[in-house]
Coordinates of C-alpha atoms in Angstrom, one line a residue:
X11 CA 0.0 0.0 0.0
X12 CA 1.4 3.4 -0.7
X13 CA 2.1 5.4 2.3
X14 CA 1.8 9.3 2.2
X15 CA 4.4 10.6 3.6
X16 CA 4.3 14.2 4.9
X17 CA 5.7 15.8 1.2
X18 CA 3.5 13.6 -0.4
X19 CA 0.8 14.4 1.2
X20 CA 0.6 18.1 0.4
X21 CA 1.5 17.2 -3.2
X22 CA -1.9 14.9 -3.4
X23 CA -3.7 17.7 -1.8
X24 CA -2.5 20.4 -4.2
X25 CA -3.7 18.2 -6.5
X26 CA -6.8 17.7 -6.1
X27 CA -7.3 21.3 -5.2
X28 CA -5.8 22.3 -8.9
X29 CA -8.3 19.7 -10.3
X30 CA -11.3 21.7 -10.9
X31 CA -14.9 19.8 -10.5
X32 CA -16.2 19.1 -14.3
X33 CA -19.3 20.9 -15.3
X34 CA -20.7 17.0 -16.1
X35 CA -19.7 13.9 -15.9
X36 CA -17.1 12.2 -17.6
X37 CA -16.8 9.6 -21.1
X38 CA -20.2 8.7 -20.1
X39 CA -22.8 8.3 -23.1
X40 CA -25.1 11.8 -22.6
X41 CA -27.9 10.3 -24.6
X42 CA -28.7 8.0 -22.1
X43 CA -29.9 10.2 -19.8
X44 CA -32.5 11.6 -22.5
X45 CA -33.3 7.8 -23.8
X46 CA -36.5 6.6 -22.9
X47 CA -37.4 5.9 -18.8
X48 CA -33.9 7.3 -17.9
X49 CA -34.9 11.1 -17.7
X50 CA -36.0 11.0 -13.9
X51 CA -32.6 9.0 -13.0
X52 CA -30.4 11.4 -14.6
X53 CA -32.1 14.6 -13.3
X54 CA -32.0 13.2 -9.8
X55 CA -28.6 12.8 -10.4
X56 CA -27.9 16.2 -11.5
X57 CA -30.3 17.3 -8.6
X58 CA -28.0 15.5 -6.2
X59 CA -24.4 16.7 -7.7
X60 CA -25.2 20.2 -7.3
X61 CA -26.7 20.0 -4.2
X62 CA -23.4 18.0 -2.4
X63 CA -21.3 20.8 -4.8
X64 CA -23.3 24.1 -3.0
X65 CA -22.8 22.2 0.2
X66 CA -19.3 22.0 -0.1
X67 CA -18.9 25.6 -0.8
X68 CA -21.1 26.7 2.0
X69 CA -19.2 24.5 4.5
X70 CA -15.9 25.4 2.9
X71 CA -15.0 21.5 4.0
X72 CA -11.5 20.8 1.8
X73 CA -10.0 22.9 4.6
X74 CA -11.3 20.8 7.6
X75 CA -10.2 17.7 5.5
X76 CA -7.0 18.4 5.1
X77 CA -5.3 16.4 8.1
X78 CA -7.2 13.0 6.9
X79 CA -5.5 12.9 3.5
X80 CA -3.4 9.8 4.5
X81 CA -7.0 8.3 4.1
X82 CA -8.3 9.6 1.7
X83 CA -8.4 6.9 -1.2
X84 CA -8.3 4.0 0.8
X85 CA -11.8 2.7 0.7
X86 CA -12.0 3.5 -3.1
X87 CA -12.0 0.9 -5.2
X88 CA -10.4 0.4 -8.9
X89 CA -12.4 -1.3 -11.9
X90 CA -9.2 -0.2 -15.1
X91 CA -11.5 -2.0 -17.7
X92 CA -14.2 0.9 -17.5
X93 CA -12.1 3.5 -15.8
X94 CA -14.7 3.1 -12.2
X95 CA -13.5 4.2 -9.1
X96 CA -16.0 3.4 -6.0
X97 CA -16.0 4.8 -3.0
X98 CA -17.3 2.0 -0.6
X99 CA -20.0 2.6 2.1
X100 CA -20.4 -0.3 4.4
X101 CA -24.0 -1.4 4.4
X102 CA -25.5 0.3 1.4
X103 CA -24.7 -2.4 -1.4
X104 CA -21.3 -2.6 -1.0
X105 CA -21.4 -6.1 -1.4
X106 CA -23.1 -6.2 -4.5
X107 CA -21.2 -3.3 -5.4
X108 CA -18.1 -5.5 -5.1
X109 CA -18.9 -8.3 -6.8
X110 CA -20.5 -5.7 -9.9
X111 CA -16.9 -4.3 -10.1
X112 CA -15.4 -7.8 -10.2
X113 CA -17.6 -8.8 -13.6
X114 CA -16.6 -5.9 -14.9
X115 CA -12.8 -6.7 -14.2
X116 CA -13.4 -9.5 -16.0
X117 CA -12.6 -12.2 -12.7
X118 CA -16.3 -13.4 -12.7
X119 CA -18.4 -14.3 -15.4
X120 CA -21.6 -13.6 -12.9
X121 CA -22.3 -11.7 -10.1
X122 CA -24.4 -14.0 -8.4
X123 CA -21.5 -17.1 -8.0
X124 CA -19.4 -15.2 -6.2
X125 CA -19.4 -15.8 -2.3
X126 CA -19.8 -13.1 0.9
X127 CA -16.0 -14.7 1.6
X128 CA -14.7 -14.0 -1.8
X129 CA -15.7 -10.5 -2.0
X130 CA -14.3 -9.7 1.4
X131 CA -11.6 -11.4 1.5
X132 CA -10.2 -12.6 -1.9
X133 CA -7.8 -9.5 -2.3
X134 CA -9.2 -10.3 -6.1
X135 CA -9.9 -5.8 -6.5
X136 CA -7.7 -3.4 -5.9
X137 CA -8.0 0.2 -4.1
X138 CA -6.7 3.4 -5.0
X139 CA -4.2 3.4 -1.9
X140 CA -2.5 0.8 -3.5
X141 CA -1.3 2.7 -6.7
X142 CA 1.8 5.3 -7.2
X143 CA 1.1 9.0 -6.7
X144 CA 1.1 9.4 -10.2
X145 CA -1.3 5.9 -10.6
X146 CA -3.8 7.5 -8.0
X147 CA -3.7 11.5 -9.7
X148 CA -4.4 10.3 -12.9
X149 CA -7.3 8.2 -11.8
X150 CA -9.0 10.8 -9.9
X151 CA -8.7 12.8 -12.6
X152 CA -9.8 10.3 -15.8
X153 CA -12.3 7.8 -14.0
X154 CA -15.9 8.0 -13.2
X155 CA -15.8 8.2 -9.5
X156 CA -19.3 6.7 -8.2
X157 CA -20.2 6.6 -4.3
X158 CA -23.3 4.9 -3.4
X159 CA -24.9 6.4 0.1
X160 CA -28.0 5.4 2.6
X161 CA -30.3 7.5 5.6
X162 CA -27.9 7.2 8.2
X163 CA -30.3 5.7 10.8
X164 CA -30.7 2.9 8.4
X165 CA -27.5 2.4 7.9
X166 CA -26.4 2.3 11.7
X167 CA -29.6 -0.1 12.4
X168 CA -28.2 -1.9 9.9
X169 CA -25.0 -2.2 10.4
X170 CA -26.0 -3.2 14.5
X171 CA -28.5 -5.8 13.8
X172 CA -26.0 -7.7 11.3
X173 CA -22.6 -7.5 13.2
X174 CA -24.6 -7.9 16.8
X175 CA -28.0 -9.5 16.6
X176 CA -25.9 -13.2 14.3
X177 CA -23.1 -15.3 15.7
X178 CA -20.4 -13.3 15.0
X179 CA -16.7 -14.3 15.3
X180 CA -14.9 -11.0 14.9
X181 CA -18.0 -8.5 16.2
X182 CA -18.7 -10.2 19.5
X183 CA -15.5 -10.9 21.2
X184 CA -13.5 -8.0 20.2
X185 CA -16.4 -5.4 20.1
X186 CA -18.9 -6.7 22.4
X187 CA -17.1 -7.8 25.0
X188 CA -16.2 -4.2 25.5
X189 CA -19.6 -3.0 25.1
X190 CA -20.8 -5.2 27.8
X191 CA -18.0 -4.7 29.9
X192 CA -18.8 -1.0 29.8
X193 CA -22.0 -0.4 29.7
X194 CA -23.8 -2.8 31.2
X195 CA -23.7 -3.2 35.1
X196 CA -23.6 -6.5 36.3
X197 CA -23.0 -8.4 33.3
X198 CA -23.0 -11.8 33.7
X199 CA -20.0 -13.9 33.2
X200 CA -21.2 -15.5 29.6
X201 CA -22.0 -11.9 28.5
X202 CA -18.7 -11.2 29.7
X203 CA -16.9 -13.8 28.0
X204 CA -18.8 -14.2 24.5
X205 CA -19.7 -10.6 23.9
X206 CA -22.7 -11.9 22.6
X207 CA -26.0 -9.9 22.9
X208 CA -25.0 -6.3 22.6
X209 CA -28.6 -4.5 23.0
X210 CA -29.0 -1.3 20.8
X211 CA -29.0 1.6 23.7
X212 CA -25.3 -0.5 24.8
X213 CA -23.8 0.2 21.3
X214 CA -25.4 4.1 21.3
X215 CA -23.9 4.4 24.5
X216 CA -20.1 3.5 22.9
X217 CA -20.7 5.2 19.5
X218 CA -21.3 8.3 21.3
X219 CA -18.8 7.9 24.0
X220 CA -15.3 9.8 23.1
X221 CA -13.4 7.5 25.6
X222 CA -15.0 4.5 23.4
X223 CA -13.3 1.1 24.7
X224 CA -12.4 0.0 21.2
X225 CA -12.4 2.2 17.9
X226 CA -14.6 3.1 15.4
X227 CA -15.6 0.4 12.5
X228 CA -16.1 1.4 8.8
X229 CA -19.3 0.4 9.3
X230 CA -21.0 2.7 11.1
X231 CA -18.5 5.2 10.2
X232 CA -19.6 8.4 9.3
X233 CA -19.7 9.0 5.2
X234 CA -18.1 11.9 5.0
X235 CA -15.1 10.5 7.0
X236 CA -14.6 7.2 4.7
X237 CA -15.1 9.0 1.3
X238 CA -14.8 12.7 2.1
X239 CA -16.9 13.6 -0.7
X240 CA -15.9 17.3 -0.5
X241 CA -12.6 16.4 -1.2
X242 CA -13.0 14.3 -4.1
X243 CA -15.5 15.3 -6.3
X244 CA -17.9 12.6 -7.1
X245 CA -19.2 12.1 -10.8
X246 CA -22.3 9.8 -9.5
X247 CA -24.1 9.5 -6.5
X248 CA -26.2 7.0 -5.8
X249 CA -28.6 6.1 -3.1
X250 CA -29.6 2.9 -1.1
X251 CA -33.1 4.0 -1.6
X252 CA -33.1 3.7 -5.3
X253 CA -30.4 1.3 -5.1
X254 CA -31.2 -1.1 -8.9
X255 CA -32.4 2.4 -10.7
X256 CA -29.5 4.0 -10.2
X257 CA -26.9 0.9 -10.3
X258 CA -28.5 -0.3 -13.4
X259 CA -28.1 3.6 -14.6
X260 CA -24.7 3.7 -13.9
X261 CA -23.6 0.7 -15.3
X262 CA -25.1 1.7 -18.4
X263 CA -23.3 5.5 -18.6
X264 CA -19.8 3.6 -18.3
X265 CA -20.3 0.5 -21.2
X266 CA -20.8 -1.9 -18.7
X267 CA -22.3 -5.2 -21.2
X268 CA -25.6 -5.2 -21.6
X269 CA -26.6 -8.4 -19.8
X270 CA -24.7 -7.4 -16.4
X271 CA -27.5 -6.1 -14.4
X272 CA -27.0 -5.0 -10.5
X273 CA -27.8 -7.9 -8.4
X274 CA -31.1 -7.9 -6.6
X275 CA -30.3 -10.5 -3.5
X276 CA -29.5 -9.7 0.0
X277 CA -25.8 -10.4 0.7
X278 CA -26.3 -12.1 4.2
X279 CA -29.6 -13.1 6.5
X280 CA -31.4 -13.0 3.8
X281 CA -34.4 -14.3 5.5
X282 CA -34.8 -10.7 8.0
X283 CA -36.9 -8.4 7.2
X284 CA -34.6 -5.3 5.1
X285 CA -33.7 -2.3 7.4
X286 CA -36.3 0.0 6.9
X287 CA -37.8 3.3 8.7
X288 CA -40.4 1.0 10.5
X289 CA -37.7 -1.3 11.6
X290 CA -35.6 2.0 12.8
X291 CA -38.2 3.3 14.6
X292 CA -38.6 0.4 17.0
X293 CA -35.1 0.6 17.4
X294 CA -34.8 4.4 18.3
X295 CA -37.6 3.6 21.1
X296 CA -35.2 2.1 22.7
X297 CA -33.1 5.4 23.5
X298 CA -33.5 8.4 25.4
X299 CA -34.7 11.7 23.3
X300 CA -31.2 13.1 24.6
X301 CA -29.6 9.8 22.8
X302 CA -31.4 10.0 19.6
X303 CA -30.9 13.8 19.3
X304 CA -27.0 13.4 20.1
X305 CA -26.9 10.0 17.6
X306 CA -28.7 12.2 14.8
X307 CA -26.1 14.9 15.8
X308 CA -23.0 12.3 14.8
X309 CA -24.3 11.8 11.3
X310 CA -25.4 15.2 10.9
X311 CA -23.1 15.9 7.6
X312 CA -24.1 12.7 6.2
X313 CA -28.0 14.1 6.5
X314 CA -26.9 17.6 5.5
X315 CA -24.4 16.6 2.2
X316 CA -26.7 14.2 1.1
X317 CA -29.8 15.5 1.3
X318 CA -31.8 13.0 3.6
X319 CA -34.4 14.0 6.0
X320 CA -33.6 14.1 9.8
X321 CA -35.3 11.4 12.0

């Protein structure tokens, strides 16, 4: 992986601040978004670039984001084929995302044969961290740079109900165990040993704390802290909420073939019910008003940049 060093580090930034933000996307086919049933995708997408763009220049962000530039492409991941880079977002289609980006690579001949395991874990794409200076400028710079976002409440209910509410073998003993053992007076000694059955006001309690017993997790980490979309200036946005729309939109602008088509299944758990406001809702009851105001209050850019409603 290439490591920033200081020098670097203000090269990459001076950079990206020379690299003004197009006026439209990149090589992408603009008929498309006039061709038949596309017309509401693409002005969505038009709606939602300018918004995140004013945004940016209100809260004057590249300044705040400076510090954070040894992070800064590390979660984006490479497709050369199509010129793609993906910023991903842990618990809005990532998965699927992944294994998209893998066809398209040409190391799968279908989305839907490829395991959870491989796409975590196979090493088989590569991120943007992992290129030269040069490798990485030149890709911010030529490739269509997609992130895929999600209402942050869903996203955190999510993320909670699949890393805590399954058997877990990474979640439970090395988060929950300090969950319990903070949180919760008198755990009992399984609770304390397993780390198993986390309730939802424990995990609130360390999200919000700022002496947390372990770190924070990509996936309940905040957006604009794993993609910093005011930094790098995103040619696509799409949402969880219109997740196949605007996949199957995407694909389409940068030549994907035909025949690949986002896949509809649910990565993991398939059979509980999808994270949804209704399900959020019975999880919020769970908290204080002081909790839920100060939980909205942590993803407040993530509401604000991208436009999503507050709770």
């Amino acid at each position: 992986r290439l490591s920033v060093q200081r020098g670097t580090r203000g090269t990459l930034l001076g950079q990206l601040r020379g690299a003004s933000p197009p006026p439209a996307p990149h090589p992408w086919n603009q008929t498309l978004a006039k061709a038949s049933g596309w017309e509401a995708v693409g002005s969505a997408q038009e709606q939602r670039r300018s918004f995140l763009r004013d945004f940016c220049g209100k809260h004057n962000s590249r300044k705040k984001l400076q510090s954070h530039l040894v992070h800064l492409v590390s979660r984006i991941y490479v497709e050369d084929r199509h010129k793609v880079l993906y910023c991903e977002v842990p618990k809005a289609g990532c998965s699927n995302w992944k294994r998209v980006l893998m066809v398209l690579n040409g190391l799968a001949a279908s989305a839907h044969n490829i395991s959870h395991q491989d796409v975590h874990y196979g090493k088989h794409l590569r991120t943007l961290d992992s290129y030269d200076l040069q490798g990485i400028h030149t890709r911010l710079n030529t490739y269509t740079k997609t992130i895929f976002v999600r209402d942050p409440m869903e996203r955190l209910v999510s993320a909670f109900r699949d890393k805590f509410e399954h058997p877990n073998s990474y979640y439970h003993p090395v988060f929950g165990k300090a969950i319990i053992k903070k949180y919760r007076h008198n755990a009992n000694e399984e609770a304390l040993k397993t780390g198993s059955g986390v309730k939802f006001k424990e995990f609130i309690q360390y999200l919000l704390d700022s002496h947390r017993p372990v770190g924070m997790d990509i996936h309940w980490e905040q957006v604009s802290k794993l993609c910093y979309p005011c930094l790098i200036n995103y040619d696509f946005i799409g949402k969880f909420e219109t997740l196949e729309e605007d996949a199957n939109y995407f694909l389409q602008l940068v030549g994907a073939p035909a025949e690949l088509k986002f896949p509809k299944f649910k990565d993991r758990h398939s059979s509980d019910e999808r994270t949804n406001a209704q399900v959020v809702r019975q999880y919020l009851k769970e908290l204080s008003k002081e909790e839920r105001q100060l939980t909205y209050d942590f993803y407040y850019l993530d509401y604000l940049m991208f436009n999503y409603t507050s709770p």
